Short mmCIF file of C-alpha atoms (C1' of nucleotides) in Angstrom, two decimals:
data_model
loop_
_atom_site.label_atom_id
_atom_site.label_comp_id
_atom_site.label_asym_id
_atom_site.label_seq_id
_atom_site.Cartn_x
_atom_site.Cartn_y
_atom_site.Cartn_z
CA MET A 596 -33.00 -40.61 37.86
CA ASN A 597 -30.60 -38.72 39.72
CA SER A 598 -29.26 -39.57 42.83
CA ASP A 599 -30.48 -36.52 44.65
CA SER A 600 -33.74 -37.58 42.59
CA SER A 601 -33.92 -33.97 41.53
CA GLN A 602 -34.77 -33.68 37.59
CA ARG A 603 -31.99 -32.86 35.32
CA ILE A 604 -32.52 -29.96 32.71
CA LEU A 605 -30.33 -29.67 29.50
CA ILE A 606 -30.34 -26.10 28.34
CA VAL A 607 -29.03 -25.56 24.87
CA ASP A 608 -28.80 -21.82 23.92
CA ASP A 609 -26.08 -19.73 22.32
CA ASP A 610 -27.27 -16.84 24.16
CA LEU A 611 -25.32 -16.90 27.42
CA ALA A 612 -27.88 -14.32 28.96
CA ILE A 613 -30.52 -16.26 28.44
CA ARG A 614 -28.74 -19.67 29.71
CA ARG A 615 -28.11 -17.44 32.65
CA PHE A 616 -31.27 -16.33 33.44
CA LEU A 617 -33.00 -20.15 32.49
CA ARG A 618 -30.28 -21.81 34.77
CA THR A 619 -30.96 -19.13 37.74
CA SER A 620 -34.68 -19.63 37.46
CA LEU A 621 -34.98 -23.27 37.12
CA VAL A 622 -32.15 -24.36 39.99
CA ALA A 623 -34.17 -21.91 42.33
CA GLN A 624 -37.27 -24.35 41.46
CA GLY A 625 -35.47 -27.42 42.24
CA TYR A 626 -34.09 -28.33 39.02
CA THR A 627 -30.49 -29.39 38.43
CA VAL A 628 -29.31 -28.04 35.47
CA SER A 629 -26.33 -28.31 32.54
CA GLU A 630 -26.14 -26.05 29.60
CA THR A 631 -24.33 -26.20 26.15
CA ASN A 632 -24.42 -23.82 23.19
CA SER A 633 -24.40 -25.84 20.03
CA GLY A 634 -26.41 -28.42 18.38
CA GLU A 635 -23.40 -30.66 18.87
CA GLY A 636 -22.68 -30.05 22.11
CA ALA A 637 -26.58 -31.19 22.63
CA LEU A 638 -26.30 -34.56 21.07
CA LEU A 639 -23.28 -35.42 23.04
CA ASP A 640 -24.74 -34.34 25.89
CA VAL A 641 -28.03 -36.17 25.98
CA ILE A 642 -26.10 -39.13 25.66
CA ASN A 643 -23.55 -38.29 28.50
CA LYS A 644 -25.34 -36.33 30.94
CA ARG A 645 -28.44 -38.40 30.46
CA PRO A 646 -30.99 -35.30 31.39
CA ASP A 647 -34.56 -35.73 31.97
CA LEU A 648 -35.44 -32.49 29.59
CA VAL A 649 -34.11 -30.91 27.09
CA ILE A 650 -34.77 -27.07 26.57
CA LEU A 651 -33.31 -26.12 23.12
CA ASP A 652 -33.24 -22.69 21.21
CA ILE A 653 -34.49 -23.30 17.46
CA GLY A 654 -31.44 -20.92 16.35
CA LEU A 655 -27.90 -22.25 17.20
CA PRO A 656 -24.82 -21.25 15.32
CA ASP A 657 -24.17 -24.70 13.85
CA MET A 658 -27.27 -26.79 13.23
CA ASP A 659 -30.78 -26.58 13.35
CA GLY A 660 -33.01 -27.13 16.40
CA ILE A 661 -35.11 -29.30 14.45
CA GLU A 662 -32.13 -31.00 12.89
CA VAL A 663 -31.32 -31.97 16.70
CA THR A 664 -34.88 -32.85 17.46
CA ARG A 665 -35.26 -35.55 14.59
CA SER A 666 -31.55 -37.16 15.52
CA VAL A 667 -32.45 -37.50 19.13
CA ARG A 668 -35.82 -38.50 18.42
CA GLN A 669 -33.90 -41.24 16.79
CA TRP A 670 -33.03 -42.87 20.12
CA THR A 671 -35.05 -41.74 22.98
CA LYS A 672 -38.23 -39.99 23.91
CA ILE A 673 -36.97 -37.10 26.38
CA PRO A 674 -38.89 -34.37 26.80
CA ILE A 675 -37.81 -31.44 24.50
CA ILE A 676 -39.35 -28.13 24.01
CA ILE A 677 -38.43 -25.65 21.65
CA LEU A 678 -37.50 -21.96 22.39
CA SER A 679 -37.93 -19.77 19.48
CA VAL A 680 -37.91 -15.88 19.00
CA LEU A 681 -40.11 -16.05 16.04
CA ASP A 682 -43.62 -17.35 15.73
CA GLN A 683 -43.69 -18.63 12.54
CA GLU A 684 -46.08 -21.13 11.79
CA LYS A 685 -44.49 -23.33 9.60
CA GLU A 686 -41.29 -23.77 12.02
CA LYS A 687 -43.61 -24.29 14.69
CA ILE A 688 -45.55 -27.27 12.77
CA ALA A 689 -41.93 -28.73 11.46
CA ALA A 690 -40.57 -28.67 15.16
CA LEU A 691 -43.56 -30.42 16.76
CA ASP A 692 -43.41 -33.12 14.15
CA ALA A 693 -39.91 -33.38 14.22
CA GLY A 694 -40.51 -34.94 17.53
CA ALA A 695 -40.52 -31.72 19.93
CA ASP A 696 -42.80 -31.84 22.72
CA ASP A 697 -43.52 -28.60 22.98
CA TYR A 698 -42.99 -25.00 21.54
CA LEU A 699 -42.61 -21.67 23.18
CA THR A 700 -41.87 -18.22 21.71
CA LYS A 701 -39.80 -15.65 22.96
CA PRO A 702 -40.45 -14.06 25.27
CA PHE A 703 -42.16 -16.24 27.62
CA SER A 704 -42.77 -16.29 31.22
CA ILE A 705 -40.94 -18.43 33.37
CA GLY A 706 -44.21 -19.80 34.97
CA GLU A 707 -45.51 -21.11 31.90
CA LEU A 708 -42.42 -22.97 30.85
CA THR A 709 -42.44 -24.72 34.34
CA ALA A 710 -45.95 -25.52 33.97
CA ARG A 711 -45.16 -26.74 30.51
CA MET A 712 -42.19 -28.64 31.68
CA ARG A 713 -44.54 -30.41 34.32
CA VAL A 714 -46.49 -31.22 31.90
CA ALA A 715 -43.76 -32.95 29.53
CA PHE A 716 -42.69 -35.03 32.83
CA ARG A 717 -46.21 -36.24 32.96
CA HIS A 718 -46.33 -37.18 29.61
CA ALA A 719 -42.61 -38.92 29.99
CA THR A 720 -42.75 -42.55 30.70
CA LEU A 721 -40.37 -44.71 32.22
CA PRO A 722 -37.14 -44.40 30.57
CA VAL A 723 -38.11 -45.86 26.84
CA ASN A 724 -34.50 -45.24 25.24
CA MET A 725 -33.99 -48.24 22.97
CA PRO A 726 -30.77 -48.38 21.33
CA ASN A 727 -31.52 -51.26 19.65
CA PHE A 728 -34.05 -53.10 18.62
CA GLU A 729 -34.68 -57.34 18.41
CA SER A 730 -37.38 -59.65 17.48
CA GLY A 731 -36.64 -62.89 16.46
CA ALA A 732 -33.62 -62.70 13.60
CA LEU A 733 -34.34 -58.75 13.24
CA GLU A 734 -32.47 -56.54 14.86
CA VAL A 735 -32.52 -52.46 14.25
CA ASP A 736 -29.89 -50.40 15.79
CA LEU A 737 -31.68 -47.45 15.79
CA ALA A 738 -28.74 -45.20 16.94
CA ARG A 739 -27.08 -46.18 14.20
CA ARG A 740 -30.11 -46.68 11.57
CA ILE A 741 -28.74 -50.01 10.69
CA VAL A 742 -30.69 -52.72 10.04
CA THR A 743 -30.02 -56.56 10.08
CA VAL A 744 -31.96 -59.50 9.32
CA ARG A 745 -30.33 -62.82 10.24
CA GLY A 746 -26.89 -60.92 10.82
CA LYS A 747 -27.03 -60.06 7.27
CA GLU A 748 -27.62 -55.88 6.89
CA ILE A 749 -30.09 -54.56 4.85
CA SER A 750 -30.60 -51.54 3.46
CA LEU A 751 -34.12 -49.37 3.48
CA THR A 752 -34.94 -46.30 2.05
CA PRO A 753 -35.90 -43.15 4.04
CA THR A 754 -39.66 -43.78 3.97
CA GLU A 755 -38.94 -47.71 4.75
CA TYR A 756 -36.76 -47.18 7.92
CA GLU A 757 -39.05 -44.33 9.15
CA LEU A 758 -42.22 -46.82 8.73
CA LEU A 759 -40.19 -49.64 10.33
CA ARG A 760 -39.13 -47.34 13.47
CA ILE A 761 -42.63 -45.97 14.13
CA LEU A 762 -43.83 -49.90 14.20
CA ILE A 763 -40.87 -50.22 16.17
CA GLN A 764 -42.06 -47.59 18.82
CA ASP A 765 -45.22 -49.01 19.61
CA ALA A 766 -43.82 -52.70 18.99
CA GLY A 767 -46.64 -55.14 20.19
CA LYS A 768 -49.34 -52.77 19.52
CA VAL A 769 -51.63 -52.19 16.67
CA LEU A 770 -51.40 -48.74 14.85
CA THR A 771 -53.96 -47.70 13.15
CA HIS A 772 -53.34 -46.64 9.65
CA GLN A 773 -54.29 -43.28 9.98
CA GLN A 774 -52.08 -42.78 12.86
CA ILE A 775 -49.00 -44.13 10.81
CA ILE A 776 -49.61 -42.24 8.05
CA ARG A 777 -49.81 -38.90 10.04
CA THR A 778 -46.54 -39.64 11.55
CA LEU A 779 -44.89 -40.63 8.17
CA TRP A 780 -46.38 -37.68 6.37
CA GLY A 781 -47.77 -34.91 8.90
CA ASP A 782 -50.79 -33.57 7.72
CA ILE A 783 -51.46 -34.17 3.91
CA TYR A 784 -54.13 -37.19 5.41
CA GLN A 785 -55.74 -37.94 2.40
CA PRO A 786 -57.84 -41.42 1.35
CA GLU A 787 -55.15 -42.37 -1.15
CA MET A 788 -52.47 -42.43 1.60
CA HIS A 789 -53.94 -45.83 2.71
CA HIS A 790 -52.56 -47.22 -0.80
CA LEU A 791 -49.07 -45.15 -0.57
CA LEU A 792 -48.77 -47.03 2.72
CA ARG A 793 -49.52 -50.32 1.50
CA VAL A 794 -47.09 -50.41 -1.06
CA ASN A 795 -44.55 -49.15 1.57
CA ILE A 796 -45.66 -51.91 3.78
CA SER A 797 -45.20 -54.39 0.93
CA ASN A 798 -41.64 -53.14 0.04
CA LEU A 799 -40.67 -53.41 3.51
CA ARG A 800 -41.86 -56.59 4.25
CA LYS A 801 -40.02 -57.93 0.66
CA LYS A 802 -36.90 -56.73 2.92
CA ILE A 803 -37.47 -57.93 6.27
CA GLU A 804 -39.50 -60.75 6.07
CA PRO A 805 -37.94 -64.62 4.81
CA ASP A 806 -41.64 -65.39 3.50
CA ALA A 807 -43.69 -61.50 2.30
CA SER A 808 -46.24 -63.59 2.16
CA ARG A 809 -46.70 -65.13 5.73
CA PRO A 810 -45.43 -62.39 7.63
CA LYS A 811 -43.49 -62.94 10.74
CA TYR A 812 -43.01 -59.46 11.96
CA ILE A 813 -45.47 -57.08 10.19
CA PHE A 814 -48.70 -58.25 10.96
CA THR A 815 -52.21 -57.09 9.02
CA GLU A 816 -55.00 -55.93 11.62
CA PRO A 817 -57.68 -55.91 8.66
CA GLY A 818 -59.46 -52.92 8.41
CA ILE A 819 -57.52 -51.54 11.42
CA GLY A 820 -53.77 -51.31 10.56
CA TYR A 821 -50.64 -52.86 11.52
CA ARG A 822 -48.49 -54.31 14.05
CA LEU A 823 -45.10 -55.16 14.53
CA LYS A 824 -45.24 -58.73 16.76
CA LEU A 825 -42.46 -59.02 19.31
CA VAL A 826 -40.93 -62.76 19.38
CA ASP A 827 -38.87 -63.88 21.63
CA LYS A 828 -35.44 -65.22 20.46
CA MET B 1147 -69.17 -49.22 8.88
CA ASN B 1148 -68.79 -47.54 11.88
CA SER B 1149 -65.65 -49.51 13.61
CA ASP B 1150 -63.96 -46.84 12.13
CA SER B 1151 -60.26 -46.62 12.75
CA SER B 1152 -60.08 -42.79 12.45
CA GLN B 1153 -59.65 -41.01 15.51
CA ARG B 1154 -62.71 -39.16 17.27
CA ILE B 1155 -62.56 -35.78 18.26
CA LEU B 1156 -65.03 -34.03 20.73
CA ILE B 1157 -65.37 -30.47 20.57
CA VAL B 1158 -66.36 -28.13 23.68
CA ASP B 1159 -67.20 -24.43 22.77
CA ASP B 1160 -70.09 -22.34 23.33
CA ASP B 1161 -69.55 -20.63 20.03
CA LEU B 1162 -71.18 -22.19 17.07
CA ALA B 1163 -68.98 -20.52 14.80
CA ILE B 1164 -66.07 -21.91 15.91
CA ARG B 1165 -67.33 -25.39 16.16
CA ARG B 1166 -68.42 -25.06 12.76
CA PHE B 1167 -64.75 -23.95 11.98
CA LEU B 1168 -62.85 -26.87 13.60
CA ARG B 1169 -65.47 -29.30 12.73
CA THR B 1170 -65.05 -28.64 8.95
CA SER B 1171 -61.34 -28.57 9.12
CA LEU B 1172 -60.96 -31.76 11.45
CA VAL B 1173 -63.66 -33.72 9.44
CA ALA B 1174 -61.46 -32.32 6.24
CA GLN B 1175 -58.19 -34.05 7.88
CA GLY B 1176 -59.58 -37.69 8.47
CA TYR B 1177 -61.09 -37.10 12.01
CA THR B 1178 -64.39 -38.15 13.11
CA VAL B 1179 -65.90 -35.26 15.16
CA SER B 1180 -68.46 -34.82 17.38
CA GLU B 1181 -69.49 -31.39 19.22
CA THR B 1182 -71.34 -30.24 22.60
CA ASN B 1183 -71.83 -26.62 23.72
CA SER B 1184 -71.50 -26.68 27.61
CA GLY B 1185 -69.43 -28.49 30.44
CA GLU B 1186 -72.17 -30.66 31.28
CA GLY B 1187 -72.23 -32.00 27.80
CA ALA B 1188 -68.33 -32.54 27.47
CA LEU B 1189 -68.39 -34.66 30.78
CA LEU B 1190 -71.09 -36.82 29.52
CA ASP B 1191 -69.85 -37.13 26.02
CA VAL B 1192 -66.40 -37.78 27.51
CA ILE B 1193 -68.07 -41.03 29.34
CA ASN B 1194 -70.74 -42.00 26.06
CA LYS B 1195 -68.50 -41.16 22.83
CA ARG B 1196 -65.15 -42.00 24.03
CA PRO B 1197 -63.31 -39.39 22.34
CA ASP B 1198 -59.45 -39.74 21.40
CA LEU B 1199 -58.96 -36.25 21.96
CA VAL B 1200 -60.78 -33.55 23.55
CA ILE B 1201 -60.77 -29.97 22.07
CA LEU B 1202 -61.87 -27.88 25.17
CA ASP B 1203 -62.59 -24.01 25.27
CA ILE B 1204 -61.97 -22.41 28.84
CA GLY B 1205 -65.28 -20.05 28.64
CA LEU B 1206 -68.20 -22.44 28.74
CA PRO B 1207 -71.68 -21.02 29.97
CA ASP B 1208 -72.20 -23.57 32.65
CA MET B 1209 -68.60 -24.55 34.16
CA ASP B 1210 -65.64 -23.54 33.78
CA GLY B 1211 -63.16 -25.45 31.67
CA ILE B 1212 -60.46 -26.16 34.10
CA GLU B 1213 -63.50 -27.50 36.23
CA VAL B 1214 -64.26 -29.48 33.23
CA THR B 1215 -60.55 -30.75 32.94
CA ARG B 1216 -59.85 -31.44 36.30
CA SER B 1217 -63.11 -33.55 36.71
CA VAL B 1218 -62.41 -35.49 33.67
CA ARG B 1219 -58.49 -35.99 35.08
CA GLN B 1220 -60.40 -38.19 37.52
CA TRP B 1221 -60.52 -41.18 35.87
CA THR B 1222 -59.33 -40.55 31.99
CA LYS B 1223 -55.96 -39.48 30.70
CA ILE B 1224 -57.42 -38.91 27.30
CA PRO B 1225 -55.73 -35.76 25.95
CA ILE B 1226 -57.40 -32.07 26.35
CA ILE B 1227 -56.26 -29.38 24.45
CA ILE B 1228 -57.63 -26.15 26.28
CA LEU B 1229 -58.65 -23.13 23.47
CA SER B 1230 -58.98 -19.34 25.28
CA VAL B 1231 -59.16 -16.15 23.68
CA LEU B 1232 -57.05 -14.76 26.89
CA ASP B 1233 -53.17 -15.30 27.09
CA GLN B 1234 -53.21 -14.92 30.83
CA GLU B 1235 -50.04 -16.52 31.93
CA LYS B 1236 -52.01 -17.54 35.43
CA GLU B 1237 -54.73 -19.05 33.78
CA LYS B 1238 -52.53 -21.55 31.08
CA ILE B 1239 -50.55 -22.30 34.31
CA ALA B 1240 -54.29 -23.46 36.10
CA ALA B 1241 -55.14 -25.18 33.08
CA LEU B 1242 -52.15 -26.91 32.35
CA ASP B 1243 -51.65 -27.97 36.15
CA ALA B 1244 -55.30 -28.79 36.34
CA GLY B 1245 -54.48 -32.10 33.58
CA ALA B 1246 -54.47 -30.29 30.21
CA ASP B 1247 -51.94 -31.33 27.77
CA ASP B 1248 -51.91 -28.08 25.89
CA TYR B 1249 -52.97 -24.20 25.53
CA LEU B 1250 -53.65 -22.50 22.90
CA THR B 1251 -54.75 -18.84 22.80
CA LYS B 1252 -57.05 -17.84 19.90
CA PRO B 1253 -56.58 -17.12 17.30
CA PHE B 1254 -54.33 -19.67 16.53
CA SER B 1255 -53.61 -21.42 13.13
CA ILE B 1256 -55.55 -24.97 12.09
CA GLY B 1257 -52.15 -26.21 11.26
CA GLU B 1258 -50.72 -25.74 14.54
CA LEU B 1259 -53.55 -27.45 16.13
CA THR B 1260 -53.19 -30.00 14.38
CA ALA B 1261 -49.52 -30.02 15.07
CA ARG B 1262 -50.38 -29.96 18.35
CA MET B 1263 -53.11 -32.71 18.07
CA ARG B 1264 -50.42 -35.11 16.88
CA VAL B 1265 -48.30 -34.49 19.68
CA ALA B 1266 -50.74 -35.20 22.04
CA PHE B 1267 -51.79 -38.23 20.13
CA ARG B 1268 -48.09 -39.33 20.43
CA HIS B 1269 -47.70 -39.09 23.87
CA ALA B 1270 -51.12 -40.53 24.58
CA THR B 1271 -50.11 -43.75 22.99
CA LEU B 1272 -47.63 -44.09 25.33
CA PRO B 1273 -48.70 -45.08 28.60
CA VAL B 1274 -49.59 -48.53 29.02
CA ASN B 1275 -52.06 -47.82 31.70
CA MET B 1276 -55.27 -48.71 30.09
CA PRO B 1277 -57.72 -50.91 31.84
CA ASN B 1278 -57.12 -54.91 30.42
CA PHE B 1279 -60.65 -56.35 30.66
CA GLU B 1280 -60.51 -59.88 32.26
CA SER B 1281 -63.04 -62.59 32.62
CA GLY B 1282 -62.16 -66.19 33.07
CA ALA B 1283 -59.71 -67.53 30.32
CA LEU B 1284 -60.82 -64.05 28.49
CA GLU B 1285 -58.64 -61.30 28.26
CA VAL B 1286 -58.90 -57.81 26.13
CA ASP B 1287 -55.87 -55.44 26.08
CA LEU B 1288 -57.61 -52.45 24.80
CA ALA B 1289 -54.72 -50.33 24.71
CA ARG B 1290 -53.42 -53.08 21.91
CA ARG B 1291 -56.10 -54.41 20.88
CA ILE B 1292 -55.33 -57.67 21.45
CA VAL B 1293 -57.65 -60.42 22.77
CA THR B 1294 -56.31 -63.81 24.42
CA VAL B 1295 -58.32 -66.58 25.25
CA ARG B 1296 -56.33 -69.56 27.49
CA GLY B 1297 -53.29 -67.36 26.81
CA LYS B 1298 -53.66 -67.63 22.86
CA GLU B 1299 -54.20 -64.70 20.93
CA ILE B 1300 -57.12 -64.86 18.74
CA SER B 1301 -57.95 -62.30 15.46
CA LEU B 1302 -61.25 -60.37 15.63
CA THR B 1303 -62.99 -58.62 12.65
CA PRO B 1304 -63.13 -54.82 13.63
CA THR B 1305 -66.94 -55.73 13.74
CA GLU B 1306 -66.66 -58.29 16.13
CA TYR B 1307 -63.88 -56.24 18.28
CA GLU B 1308 -66.35 -53.49 18.21
CA LEU B 1309 -68.98 -55.73 19.86
CA LEU B 1310 -66.87 -57.16 22.25
CA ARG B 1311 -65.54 -53.87 23.13
CA ILE B 1312 -69.54 -52.54 23.27
CA LEU B 1313 -69.94 -55.33 25.69
CA ILE B 1314 -66.66 -55.02 27.83
CA GLN B 1315 -68.00 -51.00 28.37
CA ASP B 1316 -70.42 -52.18 30.52
CA ALA B 1317 -69.87 -55.71 31.29
CA GLY B 1318 -72.24 -57.40 33.89
CA LYS B 1319 -74.86 -54.91 32.32
CA VAL B 1320 -77.64 -56.12 30.10
CA LEU B 1321 -77.39 -53.94 26.48
CA THR B 1322 -80.11 -54.03 24.46
CA HIS B 1323 -80.53 -54.70 20.73
CA GLN B 1324 -80.75 -51.65 19.95
CA GLN B 1325 -78.78 -50.06 22.09
CA ILE B 1326 -75.78 -52.27 20.41
CA ILE B 1327 -76.98 -51.78 17.28
CA ARG B 1328 -77.00 -48.14 17.47
CA THR B 1329 -73.30 -48.11 18.48
CA LEU B 1330 -72.33 -50.74 15.97
CA TRP B 1331 -73.63 -48.99 13.05
CA GLY B 1332 -75.21 -45.65 14.00
CA ASP B 1333 -78.89 -44.71 13.95
CA ILE B 1334 -79.87 -46.73 10.61
CA TYR B 1335 -81.96 -48.81 12.95
CA GLN B 1336 -84.09 -51.61 11.16
CA PRO B 1337 -85.65 -54.46 11.85
CA GLU B 1338 -83.26 -56.84 9.84
CA MET B 1339 -80.28 -55.45 12.06
CA HIS B 1340 -81.32 -57.68 14.83
CA HIS B 1341 -80.60 -60.80 12.33
CA LEU B 1342 -77.31 -59.17 11.69
CA LEU B 1343 -76.57 -58.21 15.14
CA ARG B 1344 -77.13 -61.87 16.06
CA VAL B 1345 -74.85 -63.47 13.24
CA ASN B 1346 -72.16 -61.20 14.99
CA ILE B 1347 -72.77 -62.69 17.96
CA SER B 1348 -72.39 -66.03 16.82
CA ASN B 1349 -69.42 -65.54 15.18
CA LEU B 1350 -68.00 -63.71 18.20
CA ARG B 1351 -68.92 -66.34 20.41
CA LYS B 1352 -67.06 -69.15 18.10
CA LYS B 1353 -63.97 -67.46 18.30
CA ILE B 1354 -64.04 -66.49 22.61
CA GLU B 1355 -66.38 -68.84 24.05
CA PRO B 1356 -64.87 -72.63 24.96
CA ASP B 1357 -68.63 -74.30 23.90
CA ALA B 1358 -70.39 -71.73 21.70
CA SER B 1359 -73.78 -73.51 22.41
CA ARG B 1360 -73.47 -73.09 26.50
CA PRO B 1361 -71.66 -69.41 26.57
CA LYS B 1362 -69.60 -68.60 29.34
CA TYR B 1363 -69.07 -65.09 28.66
CA ILE B 1364 -71.80 -63.95 26.40
CA PHE B 1365 -75.39 -64.38 27.76
CA THR B 1366 -78.43 -64.15 25.75
CA GLU B 1367 -81.20 -62.25 27.71
CA PRO B 1368 -83.93 -63.54 25.23
CA GLY B 1369 -86.45 -60.56 24.30
CA ILE B 1370 -84.27 -58.02 25.75
CA GLY B 1371 -80.71 -58.13 24.60
CA TYR B 1372 -77.12 -59.88 26.02
CA ARG B 1373 -74.86 -59.86 28.76
CA LEU B 1374 -70.97 -59.99 29.20
CA LYS B 1375 -70.53 -62.15 32.33
CA LEU B 1376 -67.73 -61.18 34.38
CA VAL B 1377 -66.22 -64.38 35.89
CA ASP B 1378 -63.52 -64.60 38.52
CA LYS B 1379 -60.28 -66.31 38.06
"C1'" DT C 273 -25.92 -34.19 -17.76
"C1'" DA C 274 -26.60 -38.81 -16.83
"C1'" DT C 275 -27.49 -42.35 -13.77
"C1'" DA C 276 -29.13 -44.38 -10.20
"C1'" DT C 277 -32.56 -44.36 -6.14
"C1'" DT C 278 -36.82 -43.44 -4.40
"C1'" DC C 279 -41.42 -42.26 -4.38
"C1'" DT C 280 -46.24 -42.31 -6.38
"C1'" DT C 281 -49.74 -44.22 -8.90
"C1'" DG C 282 -52.75 -47.29 -11.51
"C1'" DA C 283 -53.63 -51.96 -12.78
"C1'" DT C 284 -55.09 -56.31 -11.20
"C1'" DA C 285 -55.36 -59.90 -8.04
"C1'" DA C 286 -56.20 -62.16 -3.61
"C1'" DC C 287 -57.68 -62.28 0.34
"C1'" DT C 288 -61.27 -60.77 4.07
"C1'" DT C 289 -65.23 -59.13 6.09
"C1'" DC C 290 -69.94 -57.81 5.67
"C1'" DT C 291 -75.03 -59.18 4.57
"C1'" DT C 292 -78.37 -61.82 3.26
"C1'" DG C 293 -81.30 -65.52 2.86
"C1'" DA C 294 -82.42 -70.69 4.33
"C1'" DA C 295 -82.65 -74.17 7.80
"C1'" DC C 296 -83.02 -75.46 12.53
"C1'" DA C 297 -84.16 -75.48 17.73
"C1'" DA C 298 -86.17 -74.54 22.01
"C1'" DG C 299 -89.75 -72.33 24.87
"C1'" DA C 300 -94.07 -70.15 24.69
"C1'" DT C 301 -99.34 -70.18 23.19
"C1'" DT C 302 -102.87 -71.86 21.72
"C1'" DA D 1358 -99.52 -81.28 18.71
"C1'" DA D 1359 -99.21 -77.44 15.99
"C1'" DT D 1360 -97.97 -73.12 15.81
"C1'" DC D 1361 -95.51 -68.53 17.04
"C1'" DT D 1362 -91.71 -66.26 18.55
"C1'" DT D 1363 -87.19 -65.41 19.45
"C1'" DG D 1364 -82.57 -66.81 18.61
"C1'" DT D 1365 -78.91 -69.76 16.53
"C1'" DT D 1366 -75.98 -71.60 12.55
"C1'" DC D 1367 -74.40 -71.95 8.21
"C1'" DA D 1368 -73.22 -71.22 3.75
"C1'" DA D 1369 -72.61 -68.00 -0.44
"C1'" DG D 1370 -72.42 -63.89 -2.88
"C1'" DA D 1371 -71.87 -58.83 -2.45
"C1'" DA D 1372 -68.52 -55.69 -0.94
"C1'" DG D 1373 -64.57 -54.10 0.36
"C1'" DT D 1374 -59.51 -53.79 1.61
"C1'" DT D 1375 -55.29 -55.29 0.97
"C1'" DA D 1376 -51.21 -57.18 -1.44
"C1'" DT D 1377 -48.17 -57.32 -5.70
"C1'" DC D 1378 -46.14 -55.80 -9.63
"C1'" DA D 1379 -44.64 -52.60 -12.75
"C1'" DA D 1380 -44.18 -47.87 -14.75
"C1'" DG D 1381 -43.58 -43.03 -14.96
"C1'" DA D 1382 -42.19 -38.87 -12.31
"C1'" DA D 1383 -39.60 -36.79 -8.82
"C1'" DT D 1384 -35.43 -36.35 -6.42
"C1'" DA D 1385 -31.22 -37.37 -5.22
"C1'" DT D 1386 -26.08 -38.72 -6.44
"C1'" DA D 1387 -21.90 -38.60 -9.73
#
DNA sequence: TATATTCTTGATAACTTCTTGAACAAGATT
DNA sequence: AATCTTGTTCAAGAAGTTATCAAGAATATA
């Protein structure tokens, strides 16, 4: 948190008028506000200013708000509320699945925005910024997307990496097949997805486990799902 | 089997057509669905059916959806998504501040609803504040689905775990054979199920009791059922 | 376009869990 | 003491799940 304990909000929007309007309204509500007008700026400010919540316009000059969301989500769970002029279903779903916590269509009322911000703060757990993950000989640099086993860097396919990231995000806990499938592939849930998940688990194990038939990291919970075990050094 | 790892959704709406529509769509997505048409029913079902998420219409015959939300929030953080025909700012804010996790205005697309459900599940998996059960040397982490006896982690089959969970839910109380059987295997009650239950109790005891022939945790109530004893440390 | 990489699917093997029957035990009833 | 009822345990086959390999399809890269 901040020294004056007020919550810091980062506003990302290329429209000056909207930034002004939001800043005024939020400052009046007692929030501390900083602003930027580009995707690049957003990524930098999330790192440097460590805001407690991001309000992100989806249409930015340099990069898509969804891209920004995905990028930020690689290493932090900081609440992100997306703003958009479009009420398009596809965009909404894409934004939410990329890791956004809420999606508001302009015009919206400040009352609703702040209510949804309060929901987001309620959800926010203690800062779970984990730039790197370690368990035994396995190390994952989530910010740089680098995985090493016993110091040796290994390369994972996009799906394998995403799967590992999902397991890391809830390390120690059992994730059901359904949960993993939904996070990995979204809405297209179908029974044959289970098979696909198994193949990917198998491939991932081959790359990170010393002995794939006797897993040290990725444990199977028969009938339920998988669990990434936390091992002390 | 019933100890299915699929997520359970409770739909609360007095409009049969909407319930049907939601049920069909959600079942197709692999969710397990139960329904009720009143606020009273909702409160009961949240307790008895232990859903993982509630979809709650705000306009119910007996009580307001906001009331229901407030009431449920007294004791659980289970995700609640409110549905409404009104796009009224005041109502939205009241619902969100009462503890709802999201608010959707009808008509909405199923795609958006399921995307917002995924957001809710993402939030719900974070807090580790689910009650842990402890009795003597037996510890059950219900959020992580981990059972330890004298600090040592033990693995239970889905049925065994579900059985233990049922006993924990009413720890100290006697659960009749019928109650357990129905919760475990649904309504297909048959006399030979008793034998099946006994075998499972036996197997569970072997895993958690120091001396299975002299149970410390799971007590037999002859002619009635079983009881999980609460033991102080 | 060719080449490499990754994803998806089917076949099969290995494994775990479920279900059932049989044997046994303890207490209650006759 | 014999019998009945209720409960426990063991073990084996059936049913269901999970792991792995490999080949073709799709996608990305050169």
